[in-house]
XYZ file of C-alpha atoms in Angstrom:
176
model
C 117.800 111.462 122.136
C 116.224 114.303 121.590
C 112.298 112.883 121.442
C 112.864 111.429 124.534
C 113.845 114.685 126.182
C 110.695 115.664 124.629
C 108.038 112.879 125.433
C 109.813 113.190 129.404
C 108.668 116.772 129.194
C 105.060 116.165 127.546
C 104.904 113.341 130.427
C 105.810 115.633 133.127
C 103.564 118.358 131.433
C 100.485 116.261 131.540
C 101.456 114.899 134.785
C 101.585 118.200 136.332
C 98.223 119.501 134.959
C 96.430 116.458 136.321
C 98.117 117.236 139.387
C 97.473 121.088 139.272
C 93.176 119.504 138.754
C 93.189 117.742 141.584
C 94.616 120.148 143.491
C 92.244 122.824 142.193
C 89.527 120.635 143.866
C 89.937 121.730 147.058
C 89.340 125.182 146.852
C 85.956 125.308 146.367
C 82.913 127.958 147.710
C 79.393 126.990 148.142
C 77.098 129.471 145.706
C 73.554 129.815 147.400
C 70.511 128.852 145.012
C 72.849 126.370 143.193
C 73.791 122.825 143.350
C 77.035 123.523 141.914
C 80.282 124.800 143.930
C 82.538 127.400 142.518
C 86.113 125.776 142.362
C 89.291 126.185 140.514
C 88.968 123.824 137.911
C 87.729 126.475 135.333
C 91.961 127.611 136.091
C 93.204 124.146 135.660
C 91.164 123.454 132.690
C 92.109 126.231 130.909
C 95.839 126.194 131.694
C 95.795 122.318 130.372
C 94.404 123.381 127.334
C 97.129 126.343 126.987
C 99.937 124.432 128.099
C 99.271 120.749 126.337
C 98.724 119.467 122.795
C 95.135 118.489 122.131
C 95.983 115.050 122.710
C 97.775 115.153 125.974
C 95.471 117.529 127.064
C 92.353 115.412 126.677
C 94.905 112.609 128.483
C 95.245 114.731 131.631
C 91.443 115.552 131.678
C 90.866 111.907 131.050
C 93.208 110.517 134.253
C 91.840 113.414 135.950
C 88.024 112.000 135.634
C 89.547 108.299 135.795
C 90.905 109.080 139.120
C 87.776 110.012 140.493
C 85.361 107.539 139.113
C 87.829 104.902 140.663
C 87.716 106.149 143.758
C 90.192 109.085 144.488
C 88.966 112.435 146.242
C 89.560 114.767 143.319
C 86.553 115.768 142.371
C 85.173 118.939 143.765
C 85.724 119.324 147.651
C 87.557 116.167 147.670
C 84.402 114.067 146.327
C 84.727 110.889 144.271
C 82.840 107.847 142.530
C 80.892 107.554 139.322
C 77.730 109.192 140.905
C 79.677 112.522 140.895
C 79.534 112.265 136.569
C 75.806 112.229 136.831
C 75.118 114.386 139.488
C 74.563 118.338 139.159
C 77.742 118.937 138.566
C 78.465 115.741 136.414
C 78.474 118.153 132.846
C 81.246 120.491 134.197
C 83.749 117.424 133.973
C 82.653 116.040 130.937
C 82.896 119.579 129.506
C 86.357 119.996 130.656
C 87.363 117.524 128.325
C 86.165 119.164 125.331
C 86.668 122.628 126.756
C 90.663 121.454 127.275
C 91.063 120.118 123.971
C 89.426 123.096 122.075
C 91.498 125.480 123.884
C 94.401 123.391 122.893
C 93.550 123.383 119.238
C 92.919 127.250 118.990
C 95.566 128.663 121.012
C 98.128 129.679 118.272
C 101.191 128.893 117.934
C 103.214 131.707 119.749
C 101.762 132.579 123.481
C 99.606 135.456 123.332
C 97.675 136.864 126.352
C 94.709 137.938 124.265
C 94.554 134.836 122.392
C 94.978 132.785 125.368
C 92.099 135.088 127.261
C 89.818 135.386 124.193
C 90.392 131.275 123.625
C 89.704 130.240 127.212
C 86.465 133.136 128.023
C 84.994 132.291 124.211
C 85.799 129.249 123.188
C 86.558 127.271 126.600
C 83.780 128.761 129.381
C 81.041 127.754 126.372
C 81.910 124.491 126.151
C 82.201 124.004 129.934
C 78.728 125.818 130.623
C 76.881 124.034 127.595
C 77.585 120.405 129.596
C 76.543 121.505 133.164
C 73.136 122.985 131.787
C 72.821 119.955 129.157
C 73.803 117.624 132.049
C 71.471 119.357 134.731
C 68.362 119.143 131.638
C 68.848 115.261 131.428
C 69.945 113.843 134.454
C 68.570 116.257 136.974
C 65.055 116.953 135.217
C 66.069 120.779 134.682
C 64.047 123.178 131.851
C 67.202 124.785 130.452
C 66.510 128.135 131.854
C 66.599 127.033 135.184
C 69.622 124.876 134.637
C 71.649 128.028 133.284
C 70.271 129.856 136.156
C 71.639 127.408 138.842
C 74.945 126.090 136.562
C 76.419 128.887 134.453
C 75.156 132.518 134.932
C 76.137 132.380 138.923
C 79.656 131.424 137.529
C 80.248 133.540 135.039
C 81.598 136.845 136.400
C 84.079 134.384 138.015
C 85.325 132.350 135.285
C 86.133 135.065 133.320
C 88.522 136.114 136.136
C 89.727 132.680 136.097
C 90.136 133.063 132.111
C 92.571 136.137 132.870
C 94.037 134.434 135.671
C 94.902 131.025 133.063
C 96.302 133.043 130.372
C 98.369 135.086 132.571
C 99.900 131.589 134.290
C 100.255 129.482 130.785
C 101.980 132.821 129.372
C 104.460 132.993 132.134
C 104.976 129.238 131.572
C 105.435 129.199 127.817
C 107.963 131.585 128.417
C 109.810 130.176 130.675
């Protein structure tokens, strides 16, 4: 009885953080000079990764992406289709994935804010960044300075905050 009570919470977990991406979505802000919006995702990411296993993370960043390739308005300012993988902000998503599932693996056992912060800002924001300028170098035709001109260092100052911001949210949750 009692793995059921916990798979229903994993389930609603998961369910929750896919929800909590897609919602994140819509708050977006054009950056001049850039291709790329700023959004919330960095948040969501980050709190899937503190809140879920490494496995049912990478499932919520995985229905997340599904979602939108089939059709759904979840990517960034309510976008969707497979083109929005390969465009110039195709990397971030793929790098969620990874980003959410490191986090996951390296957040400790017992909630911490600095771990969760120092996890998410050194471990998390790499992995995210490293896609969008690796994505922007092969499918756009970037040289990698200009793609970590135009899809990290505009964002940077800002995900941090968003770092403090997720560790102060999956805290509060863990210890709930």
């Amino acid at each position: 009885m009692n793995g059921r009570r916990t798979d229903t919470v994993t389930m609603a977990k998961t369910a929750l953080c896919v929800a909590v991406l897609c919602a994140a979505s819509y708050f977006v802000i054009p950056i001049p000079m850039t291709p790329i919006v700023l959004s919330l995702h960095t948040v969501a990411v980050n709190v899937a990764g503190l809140l879920l296993r490494p496995r049912e993370a990478a499932i919520a960043i995985l229905l997340y992406i599904g979602m939108g390739v089939i059709g759904l308005p979840v990517f960034a300012a309510g976008t969707a289709g497979p083109d929005k993988l390969f465009g110039p902000s195709g990397g971030f998503y793929f790098g969620f994935l990874f980003a959410a599932v490191c986090i996951s693996l390296l957040k400790g056992k017992k909630p911490s804010f600095l771990r969760h912060f120092l996890v998410t800002a050194l471990v998390g924001l790499p992995v995210q960044h490293f896609f969008a300028v690796l994505f922007l170098c092969f499918y756009n035709g970037f040289h990698i300075p200009s793609a970590f001109l135009s899809a990290s260092l505009p964002f940077l100052p800002g995900d941090i905050l968003k770092c403090i911001l997720a560790a102060g949210i999956a805290l509060k949750i863990n210890n709930y």
